[in-house]
Amino acid sequence: MCGIIGCAARRDVADLILGGLRQLEYRGYDSAGLAVIRDGSLVVVRREGRIDNLAGQVKASGVDGHTGIGHTRWATHGAPSEKNAHPHSDGSGNLAVIHNGIIENHEVLRERLKAKGHVFHSETDSEVFPHLVQEHQKTHDLLDAVRLAIQEVRGTYAFVVIDRTQPGRIVGARRDSPLVVGLGKGENYLASDVSALLALTRDVVYLANGDVVELTPDRVRVLDENGADKPLQISRVEWDAEAAAKGGYRHYMLKEIDEQPAVVAKTLQRHLDESSGKARFVLPDAAALEPWLANVDRISITACGTSWHAGLVGKFLIEKRAGIPVDVDYASEFRYRDAVLSKNHLVLAISQSGETLDTLAAIREARARGAKVLSIVNVQGSSLVRDSDGVVLTDAGPEIGVASTKAFTTQLVALQVLSWVLARARGRLDREREAKAVEDLRVLRFKLEECLSRGEEVAKAAELFARAQDFLFLGRGVNYPVALEGALKLKEISYIHAEGYPAGEMKHGPIALIDANMPVVVVATPGRVHEKVLSNMQEVKARGGRIVAVAAADDAAVRKIADFVLPVPVVDEDLSPIVNVVPLQRLAYWVADLRGCDIDKPRNLAKSVTVE
Ligand code: F6R
């Protein structure tokens, strides 16, 4: 949440900052701002709303300079207005500061600073920080002033600071909000995530909690929380700029839906060892943890949103294949519920961004209480990767659309692999079965391509139902989480109220909602509960409901009951969520498009939720 970029260069950087902000806009789009230093003066431009508003003003006024910072905001404290937009300044007007996170003790700090004569202009928590730095600058250099100021702040932050009197110098600091350094030639950058840097460099330094960084065009210096210099650990980012571009698509979401065959195959390939002829499942980024997995006697999965839905599928797979009891918690609940953690307890976190604060807080709590943490993560170098005992990386590539799509299907592949690895560790998987499991997963890519080639039915269903005010999504067994995910996709991008329910639960309450106005989307693909699902569909029909079914193309029984069928290729039931979710992602997309919604940037939302 909130996108941050900074650059110290020997050329004008306004365009570069605006370009970076566009890549970061998914992190928040309530307001945007930029500050540059030119000829000893600090110029700040801020606008309510999207980056385009800011870019228009920057272009019109010709603002530019060699040192600059930019921010795109997801509002927490204070309305999304120009006055509350970042960068914020201190009383002297020398400093410009951008911030991602929440300063929890901002009120106390504000009162103290007011008593010293500081005047504030916004309702934000962030504005106290430049004033704090200014106070410390009375006796210290900018770098030390920032170091002292962060010691007074309670909460989460990535701060980036420039000072009019020190052109060519940028100071940053982070705690629990991401900040990464990009290394260029004769220029250096800071950003809240690598996607903002891909057009500039792929050489980065991920900052750790408590780090403070100083950038000039030629030098990067990182200090740890005790003020000691740290050697730069340079990582090469695997992603390239093209992966983060829209590539001719109208929306990132549509591009990301279409990328699923390729990224599902890539994620699988990362976790196969083919050195001995027959492919075996491996966890290359959790090698140290793998021997211990044989001891695991309980698993707690913790995640948020779409990743939590993936976790529910994981529960089915792990319990069935490895015979290990699994519970699945929202990360925001897990942390505060005194979960019982035993000696051989594995906490499994799932996150696309690796920066979701609720998930990070949950695993930190679990580790503090002695549990081992394995994480399924998409973003390398993210906080979750650093804070886990082992990781299972997904290869979704940059996911820019706020509504998660390809991250979900790659998480499901990672869970497939993990469930088999756990089964093998417990002696429940022989070589033959493993080879068959690998083959089934390999075929998925083609099943997804087939599924994506059947777009017309989804578009027609969207047209039929786009004006509905409520939707009910039903699924059973391993496809119950798919119903939840279908409902989440629809509500977040089309603003239609939608609920996901286990189909068998419908008769215990939601059946009262059914009428001809509320479409009921049922995941009804073949499997051990297929007949039960058919009965649930009959219950809907008997009450005048209209059914859209995700089903095998040749399923006559479903066709007889459903008003509309979204056909999917048939795969093994345990793999079916990976295929079945695709028409639901597309249904949400087309309904939102018909309703004229801003698909990649739905209202009130932002990607990578770094506040609690
Ligand atoms: C929904 C969505 C969110 C995220 C959730 C967790 O489309 O994107 O529900 O799934 O905020 O985010 P990560 O996976 O980054 O931890």
XYZ file of C-alpha atoms and ligand atoms in Angstrom:
628
model
C 0.000 0.000 0.000
C 1.299 3.387 -1.083
C 3.931 3.363 -3.802
C 7.265 5.034 -3.266
C 10.051 5.918 -5.669
C 13.161 8.079 -5.367
C 16.067 8.793 -7.672
C 19.441 10.542 -7.381
C 20.855 11.097 -10.861
C 22.796 13.438 -13.123
C 19.839 13.960 -15.403
C 16.296 15.185 -14.980
C 14.225 12.590 -13.165
C 10.591 13.780 -13.232
C 9.676 11.468 -16.129
C 11.476 8.570 -14.526
C 9.591 9.133 -11.275
C 6.243 9.391 -13.047
C 7.042 6.157 -14.944
C 7.880 4.404 -11.682
C 4.706 5.707 -10.058
C 2.626 4.322 -12.922
C 4.122 0.894 -12.228
C 3.304 1.311 -8.551
C -0.190 2.712 -8.940
C -1.717 -0.640 -7.919
C -0.402 0.057 -4.424
C -2.803 2.987 -4.019
C -4.444 5.586 -6.194
C -6.099 8.126 -3.897
C -3.576 10.873 -4.610
C -0.080 11.258 -5.976
C 2.807 13.665 -5.556
C 6.354 14.384 -6.549
C 9.180 16.585 -5.209
C 12.374 17.534 -7.021
C 15.349 19.684 -6.146
C 16.415 22.164 -8.813
C 18.914 24.996 -8.433
C 18.707 24.886 -4.671
C 14.921 25.006 -4.500
C 12.482 22.288 -3.609
C 9.450 22.001 -5.883
C 6.526 19.898 -4.713
C 3.531 18.988 -6.908
C 0.591 17.024 -5.469
C -2.739 16.050 -6.917
C -5.824 14.240 -5.718
C -6.664 11.062 -7.695
C -4.639 9.191 -10.280
C -1.059 9.601 -11.517
C -2.428 11.116 -14.760
C -3.604 14.156 -12.817
C -0.146 14.581 -11.333
C 1.617 13.946 -14.644
C -0.530 16.605 -16.359
C 0.446 19.188 -13.763
C 4.141 18.222 -13.800
C 4.240 18.517 -17.594
C 2.326 21.788 -17.639
C 4.609 23.406 -15.095
C 7.850 21.949 -16.502
C 8.938 20.870 -13.028
C 12.137 18.812 -13.081
C 15.442 18.200 -11.306
C 18.209 15.660 -10.758
C 17.063 14.512 -7.315
C 13.449 13.547 -6.804
C 10.907 11.437 -4.986
C 7.348 10.371 -5.843
C 4.432 8.809 -4.002
C 1.070 7.269 -4.837
C -1.226 7.075 -1.816
C -3.715 4.650 -0.349
C -5.313 6.788 2.344
C -5.225 5.666 5.979
C -5.137 8.851 8.091
C -6.920 11.735 6.425
C -9.153 11.918 3.365
C -7.744 11.352 -0.130
C -7.277 15.085 -0.776
C -4.459 17.194 -2.199
C -3.663 18.547 1.263
C -3.071 15.015 2.560
C -1.093 13.889 -0.495
C 2.631 13.184 -0.113
C 5.367 14.502 -0.172
C 5.013 16.326 3.123
C 7.341 19.048 4.254
C 8.724 20.440 7.496
C 8.316 23.961 8.799
C 11.482 25.235 7.101
C 10.401 24.023 3.686
C 13.783 22.365 3.181
C 12.608 18.774 3.490
C 10.268 16.606 1.434
C 9.233 13.232 2.823
C 7.215 10.322 1.466
C 5.967 7.554 3.707
C 4.324 4.152 3.444
C 2.998 2.654 6.671
C 1.356 4.005 9.802
C 2.941 6.089 12.553
C 0.942 4.806 15.497
C 2.150 7.443 17.980
C 1.632 10.350 15.571
C -0.737 12.193 17.882
C 1.698 12.284 20.779
C 4.522 13.349 18.459
C 2.349 16.010 16.833
C 1.400 17.557 20.194
C 5.009 17.599 21.294
C 6.131 19.216 18.045
C 3.279 21.752 18.182
C 4.440 22.777 21.630
C 7.802 23.559 20.025
C 6.115 25.785 17.461
C 5.689 23.387 14.533
C 2.662 24.033 12.357
C 0.921 21.182 10.515
C -1.091 21.400 7.331
C -2.493 17.894 6.800
C -4.504 15.300 8.712
C -1.927 12.602 8.045
C 0.215 10.677 10.483
C 3.099 10.997 7.992
C 3.496 14.759 8.302
C 5.045 14.510 11.759
C 8.119 12.821 10.305
C 9.669 15.763 8.390
C 9.116 17.899 11.471
C 10.858 15.335 13.656
C 13.786 15.187 11.238
C 13.960 18.966 11.167
C 14.249 19.029 14.973
C 17.156 16.575 14.875
C 18.820 18.465 12.042
C 19.425 21.317 14.478
C 22.247 19.201 15.915
C 22.825 16.458 13.359
C 23.483 15.766 9.724
C 20.500 14.590 7.592
C 21.422 10.897 7.815
C 21.783 10.947 11.594
C 18.688 13.110 11.931
C 16.656 10.446 10.100
C 18.214 7.714 12.259
C 17.257 9.590 15.418
C 13.774 10.430 14.140
C 12.881 6.800 13.386
C 13.807 5.895 16.935
C 10.915 8.081 18.101
C 8.403 6.546 15.711
C 6.206 3.605 16.711
C 4.532 1.724 13.869
C 5.453 0.727 10.348
C 7.298 2.754 7.786
C 9.248 3.127 4.630
C 10.418 6.760 4.599
C 12.281 8.565 1.842
C 13.649 12.041 2.567
C 15.310 14.756 0.473
C 16.693 18.083 1.622
C 16.743 21.179 -0.614
C 20.144 22.161 0.750
C 21.666 18.774 -0.134
C 20.889 18.055 -3.776
C 22.023 14.652 -5.016
C 21.355 12.979 -1.681
C 18.426 10.803 -0.625
C 17.963 9.115 2.747
C 15.543 6.228 3.315
C 14.570 3.954 6.186
C 12.259 0.982 6.602
C 10.458 -1.070 9.235
C 7.713 -3.509 8.214
C 7.026 -1.651 4.957
C 9.039 -2.660 1.921
C 11.862 -0.595 0.441
C 14.351 -1.743 -2.167
C 17.428 -0.011 -3.616
C 17.989 -0.105 -7.371
C 21.550 0.255 -8.669
C 21.975 2.168 -11.906
C 24.919 3.573 -13.841
C 25.628 7.019 -12.474
C 22.235 7.008 -10.754
C 20.578 5.081 -7.963
C 16.978 4.497 -6.945
C 14.705 3.578 -4.069
C 11.283 2.017 -4.502
C 8.630 0.178 -2.568
C 8.871 -2.740 -4.978
C 10.955 -3.920 -7.855
C 8.270 -3.529 -10.502
C 8.922 0.243 -10.393
C 12.583 -0.348 -11.169
C 12.432 -2.948 -13.933
C 12.714 -0.364 -16.722
C 15.800 1.091 -15.010
C 17.760 -1.791 -13.524
C 17.508 -5.396 -12.376
C 20.316 -5.083 -9.806
C 18.764 -4.440 -6.423
C 19.504 -4.471 -2.712
C 16.586 -5.531 -0.507
C 16.663 -3.529 2.711
C 16.077 -5.324 6.004
C 13.935 -4.077 8.857
C 15.685 -1.264 10.698
C 18.030 -0.429 7.799
C 18.754 3.172 6.881
C 20.076 3.947 3.409
C 21.819 6.903 1.837
C 21.917 7.328 -1.942
C 23.823 9.621 -4.245
C 24.158 9.139 -8.013
C 27.412 7.218 -7.418
C 27.104 5.615 -4.047
C 24.751 3.571 -1.918
C 25.408 3.198 1.777
C 23.292 0.948 4.001
C 23.428 1.113 7.796
C 21.877 -1.453 10.125
C 19.718 -0.455 13.058
C 22.808 0.108 15.226
C 24.278 2.486 12.679
C 26.968 0.086 11.438
C 27.727 -0.001 7.700
C 26.474 -3.148 5.958
C 28.038 -4.685 2.856
C 25.681 -4.359 -0.117
C 24.046 -7.694 -0.942
C 23.176 -7.273 -4.589
C 20.440 -9.491 -6.071
C 19.542 -9.838 -9.733
C 15.776 -9.680 -10.298
C 14.464 -12.529 -12.490
C 11.568 -10.475 -13.851
C 12.008 -8.133 -16.789
C 10.246 -4.922 -17.790
C 8.132 -6.726 -20.375
C 6.631 -8.989 -17.724
C 5.364 -5.901 -15.900
C 3.971 -4.238 -19.047
C 0.380 -4.440 -20.293
C 1.513 -5.977 -23.591
C -1.368 -4.697 -25.717
C -4.105 -5.848 -23.322
C -6.807 -3.446 -22.181
C -6.259 -4.466 -18.581
C -3.544 -6.150 -16.577
C -6.159 -8.488 -15.157
C -6.981 -9.902 -18.592
C -3.309 -10.296 -19.447
C -2.683 -12.041 -16.146
C -5.615 -14.413 -16.666
C -4.181 -15.334 -20.073
C -0.704 -15.892 -18.652
C -1.909 -18.718 -16.441
C -0.958 -21.704 -18.655
C 2.636 -20.447 -18.873
C 3.106 -19.469 -15.217
C 1.475 -22.642 -13.925
C 3.931 -24.675 -16.042
C 6.857 -22.543 -14.885
C 5.956 -22.940 -11.216
C 5.720 -26.695 -11.648
C 9.040 -26.857 -13.486
C 10.824 -25.047 -10.648
C 9.745 -27.848 -8.331
C 10.736 -30.869 -10.426
C 14.016 -32.736 -10.283
C 14.523 -34.621 -13.524
C 18.135 -35.597 -12.975
C 17.386 -39.293 -12.431
C 15.188 -39.910 -15.462
C 11.867 -39.956 -13.602
C 10.764 -36.526 -12.424
C 10.369 -36.042 -8.653
C 8.841 -33.192 -6.681
C 11.387 -31.015 -4.872
C 11.384 -27.852 -2.784
C 14.631 -26.176 -3.909
C 14.130 -23.126 -1.688
C 13.253 -25.094 1.426
C 16.005 -27.700 1.279
C 17.042 -27.111 4.895
C 13.496 -27.744 6.072
C 12.765 -30.780 3.891
C 14.257 -33.490 6.174
C 12.228 -32.127 9.089
C 8.949 -32.335 7.125
C 8.730 -36.055 7.933
C 8.147 -35.059 11.587
C 5.336 -32.598 10.930
C 2.223 -33.680 12.782
C 0.088 -30.561 12.406
C -0.107 -27.688 9.921
C -1.620 -24.245 10.328
C -2.089 -22.385 7.083
C -2.279 -18.630 7.421
C -2.986 -16.089 4.681
C -5.389 -13.339 3.574
C -7.942 -12.932 0.790
C -7.295 -14.936 -2.349
C -4.211 -16.536 -0.799
C -6.417 -17.735 2.064
C -8.705 -19.374 -0.494
C -5.668 -21.185 -1.903
C -4.950 -22.297 1.662
C -8.401 -23.909 1.906
C -7.621 -25.971 -1.194
C -4.277 -26.848 0.427
C -6.098 -28.243 3.473
C -8.020 -30.694 1.282
C -4.893 -31.819 -0.533
C -2.593 -32.181 2.471
C -5.111 -33.976 4.676
C -6.034 -36.364 1.873
C -2.548 -37.108 0.572
C -0.269 -36.732 3.602
C -2.792 -37.473 6.359
C -1.675 -34.458 8.404
C -4.392 -32.401 10.150
C -4.521 -28.876 8.775
C -6.322 -25.779 9.945
C -6.609 -22.612 7.889
C -6.711 -19.207 9.533
C -7.055 -15.674 8.314
C -3.673 -14.210 9.225
C -5.347 -11.297 11.001
C -7.124 -13.793 13.284
C -4.297 -16.276 13.750
C -2.070 -13.706 15.364
C -4.535 -12.814 18.079
C -6.131 -16.155 18.866
C -3.496 -17.920 21.006
C -3.260 -20.825 18.576
C -1.870 -23.975 20.147
C 1.486 -24.672 18.494
C 3.180 -27.995 19.151
C 6.813 -29.031 18.676
C 6.273 -30.525 15.248
C 3.910 -27.855 14.066
C 4.436 -26.323 10.643
C 2.998 -22.890 9.964
C 2.445 -22.463 6.239
C 2.015 -18.874 5.059
C 0.734 -18.060 1.585
C 1.170 -14.667 -0.043
C 1.566 -13.232 -3.511
C 3.358 -10.062 -2.419
C 5.206 -11.428 0.581
C 4.521 -8.041 2.182
C 0.998 -8.434 3.583
C 1.378 -7.142 7.111
C -1.228 -9.436 8.674
C 0.562 -12.478 7.252
C 3.984 -11.217 8.310
C 2.726 -10.498 11.812
C 1.193 -13.985 12.033
C 4.390 -15.798 11.082
C 6.538 -13.630 13.324
C 4.247 -14.534 16.205
C 4.431 -18.227 15.233
C 8.222 -18.198 15.010
C 8.542 -16.364 18.305
C 6.557 -19.238 19.802
C 8.868 -21.864 18.340
C 6.991 -22.983 15.213
C 8.768 -23.501 11.915
C 7.475 -21.417 9.032
C 7.311 -22.398 5.386
C 5.929 -19.818 2.972
C 4.486 -19.957 -0.505
C 5.489 -16.597 -2.000
C 5.569 -14.984 -5.423
C 7.920 -12.063 -4.820
C 11.557 -12.960 -4.303
C 13.358 -10.752 -1.818
C 10.085 -9.923 -0.052
C 9.846 -9.726 3.738
C 8.043 -13.081 3.930
C 10.897 -14.799 2.092
C 13.411 -13.335 4.520
C 11.386 -14.140 7.617
C 10.583 -17.800 6.812
C 12.546 -20.984 7.499
C 11.936 -22.098 3.925
C 9.973 -20.942 0.887
C 8.124 -22.425 -2.041
C 8.395 -19.810 -4.774
C 5.659 -19.341 -7.318
C 6.507 -18.097 -10.803
C 3.494 -15.920 -11.498
C 5.781 -12.984 -12.376
C 4.676 -9.454 -11.555
C 0.960 -9.342 -10.747
C -0.169 -5.764 -11.298
C -3.973 -6.087 -11.508
C -5.312 -5.510 -8.010
C -7.553 -8.574 -8.293
C -5.331 -11.601 -7.916
C -5.580 -14.242 -10.656
C -2.367 -15.920 -11.780
C -0.958 -15.727 -8.259
C -3.860 -17.928 -7.104
C -3.406 -20.660 -9.711
C 0.363 -20.781 -9.157
C -0.225 -21.004 -5.397
C -2.456 -23.990 -6.092
C 0.365 -25.619 -8.065
C 2.771 -24.978 -5.170
C 0.256 -26.617 -2.820
C -0.034 -29.592 -5.149
C 3.735 -30.029 -5.002
C 3.934 -29.497 -1.256
C 1.132 -31.954 -0.522
C 2.977 -34.646 -2.519
C 6.304 -33.854 -0.835
C 4.623 -34.206 2.572
C 2.961 -37.443 1.474
C 6.319 -38.817 0.335
C 8.000 -37.764 3.599
C 5.380 -39.819 5.458
C 5.788 -42.859 3.223
C 2.457 -42.332 1.450
C 3.752 -41.790 -2.085
C 5.552 -44.399 -4.161
C 7.602 -43.629 -7.280
C 4.908 -44.767 -9.662
C 2.218 -42.592 -8.119
C 4.629 -39.675 -8.040
C 5.377 -40.048 -11.752
C 1.627 -40.076 -12.479
C 1.107 -36.986 -10.298
C 3.870 -35.151 -12.176
C 2.291 -36.071 -15.513
C -1.169 -34.910 -14.422
C 0.276 -31.573 -13.387
C 2.210 -31.224 -16.639
C -0.969 -31.639 -18.648
C -2.625 -28.796 -16.752
C -0.991 -26.167 -18.916
C -2.819 -27.550 -21.973
C -6.094 -27.887 -20.083
C -5.808 -24.228 -19.128
C -5.149 -23.263 -22.740
C -8.237 -25.223 -23.758
C -10.226 -23.507 -21.057
C -9.058 -20.069 -22.182
C -10.048 -20.843 -25.759
C -13.709 -21.052 -24.636
C -14.326 -17.369 -24.011
C -17.677 -16.811 -25.753
C -19.837 -18.534 -23.147
C -18.363 -16.436 -20.366
C -18.900 -13.223 -22.302
C -22.544 -14.234 -22.971
C -23.178 -15.098 -19.327
C -21.687 -11.749 -18.322
C -24.073 -9.949 -20.656
C -27.047 -11.841 -19.255
C -26.240 -11.231 -15.612
C -24.249 -7.975 -15.494
C -27.168 -6.005 -14.042
C -27.824 -8.375 -11.141
C -27.432 -6.867 -7.690
C -26.432 -10.024 -5.838
C -24.772 -13.291 -6.762
C -24.439 -16.546 -4.859
C -21.480 -18.837 -5.616
C -21.663 -22.477 -4.568
C -19.111 -25.275 -4.582
C -18.369 -28.383 -2.585
C -15.249 -30.160 -1.386
C -12.103 -28.966 -3.060
C -14.198 -26.582 -5.164
C -15.810 -24.822 -2.225
C -12.796 -22.445 -2.032
C -13.254 -21.838 -5.779
C -16.794 -20.618 -5.063
C -15.376 -18.263 -2.423
C -12.767 -17.014 -4.873
C -15.359 -16.504 -7.635
C -17.450 -14.395 -5.264
C -14.441 -12.361 -4.111
C -13.354 -11.635 -7.695
C -16.818 -10.465 -8.655
C -17.395 -8.231 -5.646
C -13.998 -6.576 -5.667
C -13.973 -5.483 -9.293
C -17.686 -5.117 -10.183
C -18.978 -3.973 -6.741
C -21.818 -6.484 -6.988
C -22.621 -8.100 -3.688
C -21.590 -11.754 -3.919
C -21.364 -14.567 -1.403
C -19.539 -17.837 -1.665
C -20.965 -20.830 0.194
C -20.420 -24.567 0.459
C -23.294 -25.881 -1.663
C -24.443 -28.241 1.096
C -24.722 -25.335 3.538
C -27.188 -23.446 1.339
C -30.223 -25.162 2.851
C -29.146 -23.957 6.298
C -29.838 -20.316 5.512
C -28.840 -18.742 2.187
C -31.600 -20.620 0.373
C -33.920 -17.917 1.685
C -32.243 -15.455 -0.688
C -32.999 -17.401 -3.849
C -35.269 -15.834 -6.434
C -35.195 -15.145 -10.153
C -33.122 -11.991 -9.675
C -30.096 -13.512 -8.018
C -27.871 -15.628 -10.289
C -26.470 -18.703 -8.564
C -23.077 -19.773 -9.892
C -22.389 -23.424 -9.146
C -19.077 -25.236 -9.589
C -20.380 -28.595 -10.788
C -17.461 -30.465 -12.339
C -17.104 -34.256 -11.986
C -15.996 -35.624 -8.639
C -17.100 -37.495 -5.592
C -19.718 -34.920 -4.595
C -21.056 -34.360 -8.108
C -24.455 -35.924 -7.415
C -24.818 -33.936 -4.239
C -24.097 -30.765 -6.190
C -26.762 -31.738 -8.744
C -29.251 -32.060 -5.875
C -28.247 -28.632 -4.571
C -28.826 -27.226 -8.065
C -32.297 -28.815 -8.097
C -33.027 -27.086 -4.797
C -32.146 -23.754 -6.408
C -34.280 -24.481 -9.494
C -37.239 -25.528 -7.372
C -37.236 -22.024 -5.890
C -37.111 -20.210 -9.217
C -33.382 -19.492 -9.104
C -31.252 -19.043 -12.234
C -28.120 -21.163 -12.431
C -24.797 -20.605 -14.145
C -22.800 -23.832 -13.879
C -19.099 -24.407 -14.324
C -19.187 -27.924 -15.716
C -17.773 -30.437 -18.156
C -18.932 -29.553 -21.685
C -20.666 -32.910 -22.145
C -22.330 -33.127 -18.723
C -25.952 -33.706 -19.747
C -27.183 -33.843 -16.162
C -25.860 -30.359 -15.440
C -27.140 -28.977 -18.745
C -30.616 -30.236 -17.901
C -30.787 -28.165 -14.736
C -28.564 -25.133 -15.396
C -29.712 -22.070 -17.314
C -26.210 -21.452 -18.544
C -23.050 -23.571 -18.684
C -19.461 -22.344 -18.588
C -17.662 -25.387 -20.016
C -14.285 -26.465 -18.636
C -12.028 -29.373 -19.612
C -12.203 -32.389 -17.342
C -9.209 -32.977 -15.060
C -8.701 -34.992 -11.899
C -10.979 -33.608 -9.192
C -8.057 -32.621 -6.942
C -6.582 -30.512 -9.745
C -9.899 -29.067 -10.859
C -9.754 -25.817 -8.801
C -6.857 -24.669 -11.012
C -9.057 -24.949 -14.092
C -12.464 -24.163 -12.597
C -11.458 -20.767 -11.256
C -10.601 -19.458 -14.737
C -14.186 -18.938 -16.041
C -15.037 -17.288 -12.720
C -12.122 -14.854 -13.049
C -13.314 -14.065 -16.559
C -16.952 -13.742 -15.530
C -15.947 -11.157 -12.921
C -13.808 -9.392 -15.516
C -16.529 -9.164 -18.187
C -19.268 -8.192 -15.729
C -17.048 -5.425 -14.339
C -16.210 -4.274 -17.857
C -19.879 -4.126 -18.856
C -20.594 -2.078 -15.747
C -17.828 0.356 -16.689
C -15.712 -0.358 -13.612
C -12.032 0.443 -13.308
C -10.924 -3.177 -13.394
C -7.254 -2.873 -12.535
C -7.851 -0.300 -9.829
C -11.085 -1.091 -8.005
C -12.328 1.539 -5.606
C -11.008 1.560 -2.035
C -8.614 -1.303 -2.694
C -4.871 -1.524 -3.190
C -2.493 -4.368 -3.708
C 0.014 -5.480 -1.095
C -1.762 -4.561 2.112
C 0.988 -3.298 4.393
C -1.271 -2.013 7.173
C -3.029 -4.106 9.830
C -7.970 -10.418 -4.000
C -6.661 -10.004 -3.508
C -6.438 -9.952 -2.046
C -5.091 -10.591 -1.721
C -4.777 -10.420 -0.218
C -3.488 -11.128 0.155
O -8.029 -10.425 -5.381
O -5.781 -9.707 -4.274
O -7.472 -10.570 -1.355
O -5.148 -11.937 -2.059
O -4.663 -9.070 0.080
O -2.400 -10.625 -0.547
P -1.049 -11.413 -0.633
O -1.304 -12.676 -1.347
O -0.118 -10.507 -1.367
O -0.606 -11.671 0.776
